[in-house]
PDB file of N, CA and C in Angstrom:
ATOM      1  N   MET A   1      15.474   6.718   4.821  1.00  0.00           N
ATOM      2  CA  MET A   1      15.985   5.589   4.807  1.00  0.00           C
ATOM      3  C   MET A   1      15.114   4.886   3.790  1.00  0.00           C
ATOM      4  N   LYS A   2      15.878   4.129   2.933  1.00  0.00           N
ATOM      5  CA  LYS A   2      15.030   3.290   1.778  1.00  0.00           C
ATOM      6  C   LYS A   2      14.517   2.014   2.218  1.00  0.00           C
ATOM      7  N   PRO A   3      13.326   1.885   1.828  1.00  0.00           N
ATOM      8  CA  PRO A   3      13.064   0.568   2.046  1.00  0.00           C
ATOM      9  C   PRO A   3      13.164  -0.705   1.551  1.00  0.00           C
ATOM     10  N   LEU A   4      13.418  -1.859   2.170  1.00  0.00           N
ATOM     11  CA  LEU A   4      13.889  -2.922   1.714  1.00  0.00           C
ATOM     12  C   LEU A   4      12.555  -3.661   0.687  1.00  0.00           C
ATOM     13  N   ILE A   5      11.555  -3.584   1.092  1.00  0.00           N
ATOM     14  CA  ILE A   5      10.252  -4.085   0.541  1.00  0.00           C
ATOM     15  C   ILE A   5       9.181  -3.067   0.176  1.00  0.00           C
ATOM     16  N   SER A   6       8.821  -2.992  -1.083  1.00  0.00           N
ATOM     17  CA  SER A   6       7.799  -2.090  -1.413  1.00  0.00           C
ATOM     18  C   SER A   6       6.540  -3.162  -1.596  1.00  0.00           C
ATOM     19  N   ILE A   7       5.477  -2.552  -0.897  1.00  0.00           N
ATOM     20  CA  ILE A   7       4.107  -3.382  -0.875  1.00  0.00           C
ATOM     21  C   ILE A   7       3.323  -2.594  -1.730  1.00  0.00           C
ATOM     22  N   PHE A   8       2.541  -2.965  -2.630  1.00  0.00           N
ATOM     23  CA  PHE A   8       1.377  -2.192  -3.583  1.00  0.00           C
ATOM     24  C   PHE A   8       0.626  -3.008  -3.888  1.00  0.00           C
ATOM     25  N   CYS A   9      -0.451  -2.066  -4.277  1.00  0.00           N
ATOM     26  CA  CYS A   9      -1.752  -2.275  -4.848  1.00  0.00           C
ATOM     27  C   CYS A   9      -2.701  -1.479  -5.397  1.00  0.00           C
ATOM     28  N   SER A  10      -3.850  -1.783  -5.832  1.00  0.00           N
ATOM     29  CA  SER A  10      -4.911  -0.962  -6.425  1.00  0.00           C
ATOM     30  C   SER A  10      -5.933  -1.178  -5.368  1.00  0.00           C
ATOM     31  N   GLY A  11      -6.485   0.003  -4.869  1.00  0.00           N
ATOM     32  CA  GLY A  11      -7.362  -0.152  -3.650  1.00  0.00           C
ATOM     33  C   GLY A  11      -8.370   0.815  -3.771  1.00  0.00           C
ATOM     34  N   ILE A  12      -9.605   0.473  -3.114  1.00  0.00           N
ATOM     35  CA  ILE A  12     -10.729   1.394  -2.998  1.00  0.00           C
ATOM     36  C   ILE A  12     -11.406   1.416  -1.480  1.00  0.00           C
ATOM     37  N   ARG A  13     -10.903   0.448  -0.688  1.00  0.00           N
ATOM     38  CA  ARG A  13     -11.417   0.029   0.712  1.00  0.00           C
ATOM     39  C   ARG A  13     -10.712   0.707   1.646  1.00  0.00           C
ATOM     40  N   THR A  14     -10.675   2.041   1.603  1.00  0.00           N
ATOM     41  CA  THR A  14     -10.087   3.008   2.377  1.00  0.00           C
ATOM     42  C   THR A  14     -10.259   2.661   3.899  1.00  0.00           C
ATOM     43  N   HIS A  15     -11.481   2.337   4.353  1.00  0.00           N
ATOM     44  CA  HIS A  15     -11.551   1.834   5.921  1.00  0.00           C
ATOM     45  C   HIS A  15     -10.764   0.558   6.042  1.00  0.00           C
ATOM     46  N   ARG A  16     -10.175   0.022   5.055  1.00  0.00           N
ATOM     47  CA  ARG A  16      -9.244  -1.066   5.561  1.00  0.00           C
ATOM     48  C   ARG A  16      -7.823  -0.864   5.708  1.00  0.00           C
ATOM     49  N   TRP A  17      -7.237   0.286   4.956  1.00  0.00           N
ATOM     50  CA  TRP A  17      -5.873   0.555   5.053  1.00  0.00           C
ATOM     51  C   TRP A  17      -5.149   0.580   6.168  1.00  0.00           C
ATOM     52  N   LEU A  18      -5.844   1.186   7.204  1.00  0.00           N
ATOM     53  CA  LEU A  18      -4.999   1.633   8.155  1.00  0.00           C
ATOM     54  C   LEU A  18      -4.759   0.138   9.154  1.00  0.00           C
ATOM     55  N   ASP A  19      -5.511  -0.691   8.849  1.00  0.00           N
ATOM     56  CA  ASP A  19      -5.520  -1.961   9.672  1.00  0.00           C
ATOM     57  C   ASP A  19      -4.309  -2.603   8.761  1.00  0.00           C
ATOM     58  N   LEU A  20      -4.278  -2.651   7.593  1.00  0.00           N
ATOM     59  CA  LEU A  20      -3.380  -3.333   6.653  1.00  0.00           C
ATOM     60  C   LEU A  20      -2.091  -2.633   7.073  1.00  0.00           C
ATOM     61  N   TYR A  21      -1.813  -1.244   7.343  1.00  0.00           N
ATOM     62  CA  TYR A  21      -0.592  -0.543   7.577  1.00  0.00           C
ATOM     63  C   TYR A  21      -0.015  -0.997   9.013  1.00  0.00           C
ATOM     64  N   SER A  22      -1.114  -1.070   9.987  1.00  0.00           N
ATOM     65  CA  SER A  22      -0.801  -1.278  11.278  1.00  0.00           C
ATOM     66  C   SER A  22       0.074  -2.612  11.175  1.00  0.00           C
ATOM     67  N   SER A  23      -0.829  -3.742  10.533  1.00  0.00           N
ATOM     68  CA  SER A  23      -0.330  -5.083  10.503  1.00  0.00           C
ATOM     69  C   SER A  23       0.918  -5.069   9.948  1.00  0.00           C
ATOM     70  N   LEU A  24       1.565  -4.454   9.282  1.00  0.00           N
ATOM     71  CA  LEU A  24       2.903  -4.349   8.429  1.00  0.00           C
ATOM     72  C   LEU A  24       3.697  -3.627   9.467  1.00  0.00           C
ATOM     73  N   THR A  25       3.582  -2.903  10.289  1.00  0.00           N
ATOM     74  CA  THR A  25       4.390  -2.060  11.306  1.00  0.00           C
ATOM     75  C   THR A  25       4.757  -3.111  12.354  1.00  0.00           C
ATOM     76  N   ARG A  26       4.394  -4.434  12.613  1.00  0.00           N
ATOM     77  CA  ARG A  26       4.351  -5.427  13.503  1.00  0.00           C
ATOM     78  C   ARG A  26       5.892  -6.021  13.101  1.00  0.00           C
ATOM     79  N   SER A  27       6.318  -5.669  11.841  1.00  0.00           N
ATOM     80  CA  SER A  27       7.661  -6.324  11.656  1.00  0.00           C
ATOM     81  C   SER A  27       8.837  -5.199  11.534  1.00  0.00           C
ATOM     82  N   SER A  28       9.814  -5.601  11.782  1.00  0.00           N
ATOM     83  CA  SER A  28      11.126  -4.664  11.911  1.00  0.00           C
ATOM     84  C   SER A  28      11.758  -4.275  10.740  1.00  0.00           C
ATOM     85  N   ILE A  29      10.927  -4.936   9.391  1.00  0.00           N
ATOM     86  CA  ILE A  29      11.541  -4.695   7.974  1.00  0.00           C
ATOM     87  C   ILE A  29      11.100  -3.473   7.656  1.00  0.00           C
ATOM     88  N   PRO A  30      12.101  -2.935   7.076  1.00  0.00           N
ATOM     89  CA  PRO A  30      11.656  -1.144   6.691  1.00  0.00           C
ATOM     90  C   PRO A  30      10.722  -1.603   5.085  1.00  0.00           C
ATOM     91  N   PHE A  31       9.793  -1.192   4.975  1.00  0.00           N
ATOM     92  CA  PHE A  31       9.039  -1.119   4.101  1.00  0.00           C
ATOM     93  C   PHE A  31       8.354   0.286   3.729  1.00  0.00           C
ATOM     94  N   GLU A  32       7.728   0.227   2.297  1.00  0.00           N
ATOM     95  CA  GLU A  32       6.576   1.321   2.029  1.00  0.00           C
ATOM     96  C   GLU A  32       5.292   0.734   1.466  1.00  0.00           C
ATOM     97  N   LEU A  33       4.323   1.500   1.537  1.00  0.00           N
ATOM     98  CA  LEU A  33       3.022   0.682   0.982  1.00  0.00           C
ATOM     99  C   LEU A  33       2.635   1.793   0.144  1.00  0.00           C
ATOM    100  N   ILE A  34       2.238   1.274  -0.898  1.00  0.00           N
ATOM    101  CA  ILE A  34       1.734   2.198  -2.021  1.00  0.00           C
ATOM    102  C   ILE A  34       0.461   1.534  -2.530  1.00  0.00           C
ATOM    103  N   ILE A  35      -0.396   2.453  -2.431  1.00  0.00           N
ATOM    104  CA  ILE A  35      -1.982   2.206  -3.133  1.00  0.00           C
ATOM    105  C   ILE A  35      -2.487   3.362  -4.008  1.00  0.00           C
ATOM    106  N   VAL A  36      -2.932   2.773  -5.161  1.00  0.00           N
ATOM    107  CA  VAL A  36      -3.456   3.609  -6.312  1.00  0.00           C
ATOM    108  C   VAL A  36      -4.912   3.280  -6.496  1.00  0.00           C
ATOM    109  N   GLY A  37      -5.631   4.389  -6.493  1.00  0.00           N
ATOM    110  CA  GLY A  37      -7.020   3.995  -6.846  1.00  0.00           C
ATOM    111  C   GLY A  37      -7.711   5.396  -7.170  1.00  0.00           C
ATOM    112  N   ASN A  38      -9.042   5.133  -7.214  1.00  0.00           N
ATOM    113  CA  ASN A  38      -9.949   6.397  -7.288  1.00  0.00           C
ATOM    114  C   ASN A  38     -10.950   7.060  -6.047  1.00  0.00           C
ATOM    115  N   VAL A  39     -10.323   6.227  -4.865  1.00  0.00           N
ATOM    116  CA  VAL A  39     -11.112   6.709  -3.549  1.00  0.00           C
ATOM    117  C   VAL A  39      -9.993   7.225  -2.677  1.00  0.00           C
ATOM    118  N   VAL A  40     -10.199   8.514  -2.512  1.00  0.00           N
ATOM    119  CA  VAL A  40      -9.277   9.174  -1.400  1.00  0.00           C
ATOM    120  C   VAL A  40      -9.416   9.056  -0.196  1.00  0.00           C
ATOM    121  N   PRO A  41      -8.345   8.340   0.305  1.00  0.00           N
ATOM    122  CA  PRO A  41      -8.377   8.343   1.898  1.00  0.00           C
ATOM    123  C   PRO A  41      -8.898   9.440   2.738  1.00  0.00           C
ATOM    124  N   GLN A  42      -9.609   9.402   3.597  1.00  0.00           N
ATOM    125  CA  GLN A  42     -10.293  10.801   4.325  1.00  0.00           C
ATOM    126  C   GLN A  42      -9.300  11.022   5.793  1.00  0.00           C
ATOM    127  N   PHE A  43      -8.109  10.273   5.748  1.00  0.00           N
ATOM    128  CA  PHE A  43      -7.135  10.466   7.080  1.00  0.00           C
ATOM    129  C   PHE A  43      -5.923  10.793   6.599  1.00  0.00           C
ATOM    130  N   SER A  44      -4.938  11.111   7.541  1.00  0.00           N
ATOM    131  CA  SER A  44      -3.460  11.408   7.076  1.00  0.00           C
ATOM    132  C   SER A  44      -2.685  10.076   6.966  1.00  0.00           C
ATOM    133  N   LEU A  45      -1.871  10.056   6.108  1.00  0.00           N
ATOM    134  CA  LEU A  45      -1.229   8.961   5.801  1.00  0.00           C
ATOM    135  C   LEU A  45       0.316   8.830   6.445  1.00  0.00           C
ATOM    136  N   PRO A  46       0.794   8.056   6.979  1.00  0.00           N
ATOM    137  CA  PRO A  46       2.070   7.804   7.460  1.00  0.00           C
ATOM    138  C   PRO A  46       3.405   8.274   6.426  1.00  0.00           C
ATOM    139  N   ARG A  47       4.734   8.480   6.952  1.00  0.00           N
ATOM    140  CA  ARG A  47       5.494   8.830   6.077  1.00  0.00           C
ATOM    141  C   ARG A  47       5.751   7.755   4.987  1.00  0.00           C
ATOM    142  N   ASN A  48       5.785   6.614   5.094  1.00  0.00           N
ATOM    143  CA  ASN A  48       6.030   5.491   4.095  1.00  0.00           C
ATOM    144  C   ASN A  48       4.730   4.621   3.533  1.00  0.00           C
ATOM    145  N   PHE A  49       3.754   5.560   3.698  1.00  0.00           N
ATOM    146  CA  PHE A  49       2.358   4.894   3.309  1.00  0.00           C
ATOM    147  C   PHE A  49       2.012   6.296   2.350  1.00  0.00           C
ATOM    148  N   HIS A  50       1.884   5.305   0.717  1.00  0.00           N
ATOM    149  CA  HIS A  50       1.685   6.606  -0.474  1.00  0.00           C
ATOM    150  C   HIS A  50       0.475   6.131  -1.043  1.00  0.00           C
ATOM    151  N   PHE A  51      -0.522   7.329  -1.313  1.00  0.00           N
ATOM    152  CA  PHE A  51      -1.542   7.238  -2.282  1.00  0.00           C
ATOM    153  C   PHE A  51      -1.185   8.031  -3.531  1.00  0.00           C
ATOM    154  N   ILE A  52      -1.752   7.189  -4.517  1.00  0.00           N
ATOM    155  CA  ILE A  52      -1.724   7.992  -5.796  1.00  0.00           C
ATOM    156  C   ILE A  52      -3.181   7.654  -6.307  1.00  0.00           C
ATOM    157  N   PHE A  53      -3.938   8.911  -6.746  1.00  0.00           N
ATOM    158  CA  PHE A  53      -5.091   8.903  -7.324  1.00  0.00           C
ATOM    159  C   PHE A  53      -5.138   8.646  -8.812  1.00  0.00           C
ATOM    160  N   SER A  54      -5.899   7.676  -9.459  1.00  0.00           N
ATOM    161  CA  SER A  54      -6.109   7.472 -10.461  1.00  0.00           C
ATOM    162  C   SER A  54      -7.527   6.927 -10.991  1.00  0.00           C
ATOM    163  N   ASN A  55      -8.083   7.222 -11.917  1.00  0.00           N
ATOM    164  CA  ASN A  55      -9.557   6.571 -12.526  1.00  0.00           C
ATOM    165  C   ASN A  55      -9.196   5.351 -13.632  1.00  0.00           C
ATOM    166  N   VAL A  56      -8.234   4.808 -13.418  1.00  0.00           N
ATOM    167  CA  VAL A  56      -7.933   3.736 -14.695  1.00  0.00           C
ATOM    168  C   VAL A  56      -8.429   2.374 -13.772  1.00  0.00           C
ATOM    169  N   LYS A  57      -8.243   1.282 -14.698  1.00  0.00           N
ATOM    170  CA  LYS A  57      -8.571  -0.135 -14.173  1.00  0.00           C
ATOM    171  C   LYS A  57      -7.697  -0.693 -12.762  1.00  0.00           C
ATOM    172  N   PRO A  58      -8.029  -1.570 -12.014  1.00  0.00           N
ATOM    173  CA  PRO A  58      -7.363  -2.009 -11.143  1.00  0.00           C
ATOM    174  C   PRO A  58      -5.784  -2.606 -11.530  1.00  0.00           C
ATOM    175  N   SER A  59      -5.908  -3.403 -12.707  1.00  0.00           N
ATOM    176  CA  SER A  59      -4.540  -3.912 -12.948  1.00  0.00           C
ATOM    177  C   SER A  59      -3.458  -2.661 -13.518  1.00  0.00           C
ATOM    178  N   GLN A  60      -4.341  -1.729 -14.257  1.00  0.00           N
ATOM    179  CA  GLN A  60      -3.423  -0.325 -14.488  1.00  0.00           C
ATOM    180  C   GLN A  60      -2.918   0.187 -13.106  1.00  0.00           C
ATOM    181  N   CYS A  61      -3.790   0.298 -12.111  1.00  0.00           N
ATOM    182  CA  CYS A  61      -3.366   0.788 -10.593  1.00  0.00           C
ATOM    183  C   CYS A  61      -2.139   0.497 -10.246  1.00  0.00           C
ATOM    184  N   SER A  62      -2.180  -0.981 -10.099  1.00  0.00           N
ATOM    185  CA  SER A  62      -1.195  -2.042  -9.748  1.00  0.00           C
ATOM    186  C   SER A  62       0.089  -1.833 -10.588  1.00  0.00           C
ATOM    187  N   GLU A  63      -0.055  -1.345 -11.774  1.00  0.00           N
ATOM    188  CA  GLU A  63       1.265  -1.199 -12.600  1.00  0.00           C
ATOM    189  C   GLU A  63       1.866   0.260 -12.210  1.00  0.00           C
ATOM    190  N   ILE A  64       0.951   1.403 -12.038  1.00  0.00           N
ATOM    191  CA  ILE A  64       1.320   2.624 -11.518  1.00  0.00           C
ATOM    192  C   ILE A  64       1.919   2.577 -10.325  1.00  0.00           C
ATOM    193  N   ALA A  65       1.595   1.686  -9.433  1.00  0.00           N
ATOM    194  CA  ALA A  65       1.983   1.502  -8.247  1.00  0.00           C
ATOM    195  C   ALA A  65       3.226   0.863  -8.121  1.00  0.00           C
ATOM    196  N   SER A  66       3.630  -0.085  -8.974  1.00  0.00           N
ATOM    197  CA  SER A  66       4.785  -0.953  -9.092  1.00  0.00           C
ATOM    198  C   SER A  66       6.075   0.008  -9.518  1.00  0.00           C
ATOM    199  N   ARG A  67       5.552   1.029 -10.137  1.00  0.00           N
ATOM    200  CA  ARG A  67       6.640   1.965 -10.893  1.00  0.00           C
ATOM    201  C   ARG A  67       6.993   3.101  -9.948  1.00  0.00           C
ATOM    202  N   TYR A  68       6.073   3.389  -9.030  1.00  0.00           N
ATOM    203  CA  TYR A  68       6.624   4.332  -7.940  1.00  0.00           C
ATOM    204  C   TYR A  68       7.329   3.845  -6.831  1.00  0.00           C
ATOM    205  N   ALA A  69       7.312   2.478  -6.684  1.00  0.00           N
ATOM    206  CA  ALA A  69       8.049   1.571  -5.713  1.00  0.00           C
ATOM    207  C   ALA A  69       9.795   1.799  -5.779  1.00  0.00           C
ATOM    208  N   THR A  70      10.225   2.026  -4.411  1.00  0.00           N
ATOM    209  CA  THR A  70      11.623   2.204  -4.399  1.00  0.00           C
ATOM    210  C   THR A  70      12.555   1.083  -3.645  1.00  0.00           C
ATOM    211  N   GLY A  71      11.731   0.284  -3.115  1.00  0.00           N
ATOM    212  CA  GLY A  71      12.452  -0.873  -2.361  1.00  0.00           C
ATOM    213  C   GLY A  71      13.027  -1.896  -3.397  1.00  0.00           C
ATOM    214  N   ASP A  72      13.923  -2.763  -2.847  1.00  0.00           N
ATOM    215  CA  ASP A  72      14.758  -3.587  -3.386  1.00  0.00           C
ATOM    216  C   ASP A  72      13.710  -5.007  -3.852  1.00  0.00           C
ATOM    217  N   LEU A  73      12.835  -4.954  -3.146  1.00  0.00           N
ATOM    218  CA  LEU A  73      11.849  -6.237  -3.376  1.00  0.00           C
ATOM    219  C   LEU A  73      10.499  -5.674  -3.425  1.00  0.00           C
ATOM    220  N   LEU A  74       9.642  -6.366  -4.407  1.00  0.00           N
ATOM    221  CA  LEU A  74       8.271  -5.965  -4.753  1.00  0.00           C
ATOM    222  C   LEU A  74       7.337  -7.140  -4.316  1.00  0.00           C
ATOM    223  N   MET A  75       6.136  -6.411  -3.752  1.00  0.00           N
ATOM    224  CA  MET A  75       5.067  -7.456  -3.321  1.00  0.00           C
ATOM    225  C   MET A  75       3.848  -6.903  -3.552  1.00  0.00           C
ATOM    226  N   ASN A  76       3.124  -7.342  -4.623  1.00  0.00           N
ATOM    227  CA  ASN A  76       1.765  -7.020  -5.030  1.00  0.00           C
ATOM    228  C   ASN A  76       0.661  -7.839  -4.193  1.00  0.00           C
ATOM    229  N   ILE A  77      -0.236  -7.032  -3.358  1.00  0.00           N
ATOM    230  CA  ILE A  77      -1.361  -7.653  -2.531  1.00  0.00           C
ATOM    231  C   ILE A  77      -2.644  -6.959  -2.735  1.00  0.00           C
ATOM    232  N   ALA A  78      -3.521  -7.334  -2.129  1.00  0.00           N
ATOM    233  CA  ALA A  78      -4.736  -6.658  -2.252  1.00  0.00           C
ATOM    234  C   ALA A  78      -4.954  -5.806  -1.043  1.00  0.00           C
ATOM    235  N   ASP A  79      -6.007  -4.729  -1.039  1.00  0.00           N
ATOM    236  CA  ASP A  79      -6.079  -3.695  -0.115  1.00  0.00           C
ATOM    237  C   ASP A  79      -6.809  -3.984   0.980  1.00  0.00           C
ATOM    238  N   ASP A  80      -7.371  -5.582   1.220  1.00  0.00           N
ATOM    239  CA  ASP A  80      -7.910  -5.846   2.444  1.00  0.00           C
ATOM    240  C   ASP A  80      -7.282  -6.983   3.124  1.00  0.00           C
ATOM    241  N   LEU A  81      -6.236  -6.831   3.037  1.00  0.00           N
ATOM    242  CA  LEU A  81      -5.098  -8.164   3.733  1.00  0.00           C
ATOM    243  C   LEU A  81      -5.027  -7.372   5.107  1.00  0.00           C
ATOM    244  N   ILE A  82      -4.824  -8.260   6.016  1.00  0.00           N
ATOM    245  CA  ILE A  82      -3.842  -8.163   7.185  1.00  0.00           C
ATOM    246  C   ILE A  82      -2.982  -9.184   7.441  1.00  0.00           C
ATOM    247  N   PHE A  83      -1.746  -8.838   8.015  1.00  0.00           N
ATOM    248  CA  PHE A  83      -0.646  -9.802   7.881  1.00  0.00           C
ATOM    249  C   PHE A  83      -0.584 -10.240   9.562  1.00  0.00           C
ATOM    250  N   PHE A  84      -0.292 -11.662   9.847  1.00  0.00           N
ATOM    251  CA  PHE A  84      -0.439 -12.078  11.207  1.00  0.00           C
ATOM    252  C   PHE A  84       1.078 -12.458  11.222  1.00  0.00           C
ATOM    253  N   ASN A  85       1.864 -12.229  12.030  1.00  0.00           N
ATOM    254  CA  ASN A  85       2.982 -12.819  12.611  1.00  0.00           C
ATOM    255  C   ASN A  85       3.002 -14.085  13.474  1.00  0.00           C
ATOM    256  N   LEU A  86       3.191 -15.347  12.900  1.00  0.00           N
ATOM    257  CA  LEU A  86       2.879 -16.415  13.599  1.00  0.00           C
ATOM    258  C   LEU A  86       4.219 -17.089  14.157  1.00  0.00           C
TER     259      LEU A  86
END
């Protein structure tokens, strides 16, 4: 199923990524999470969580991630966020 929103960022804080992903799954909105960076995660990623390895600068990583996105809406974030439903 095509995601409604593509959430993307440059990232190196792999220890925070599963918390970020978990906070996004609390919503019923179909999404994909795309992170580009030079630190490879040491855990398996869910189907809608994509990692792309690149040694370029953070702004270039965000550009790569945005081009990989397939959702109708785009959202650029930081890799250490956690979303809360209020």
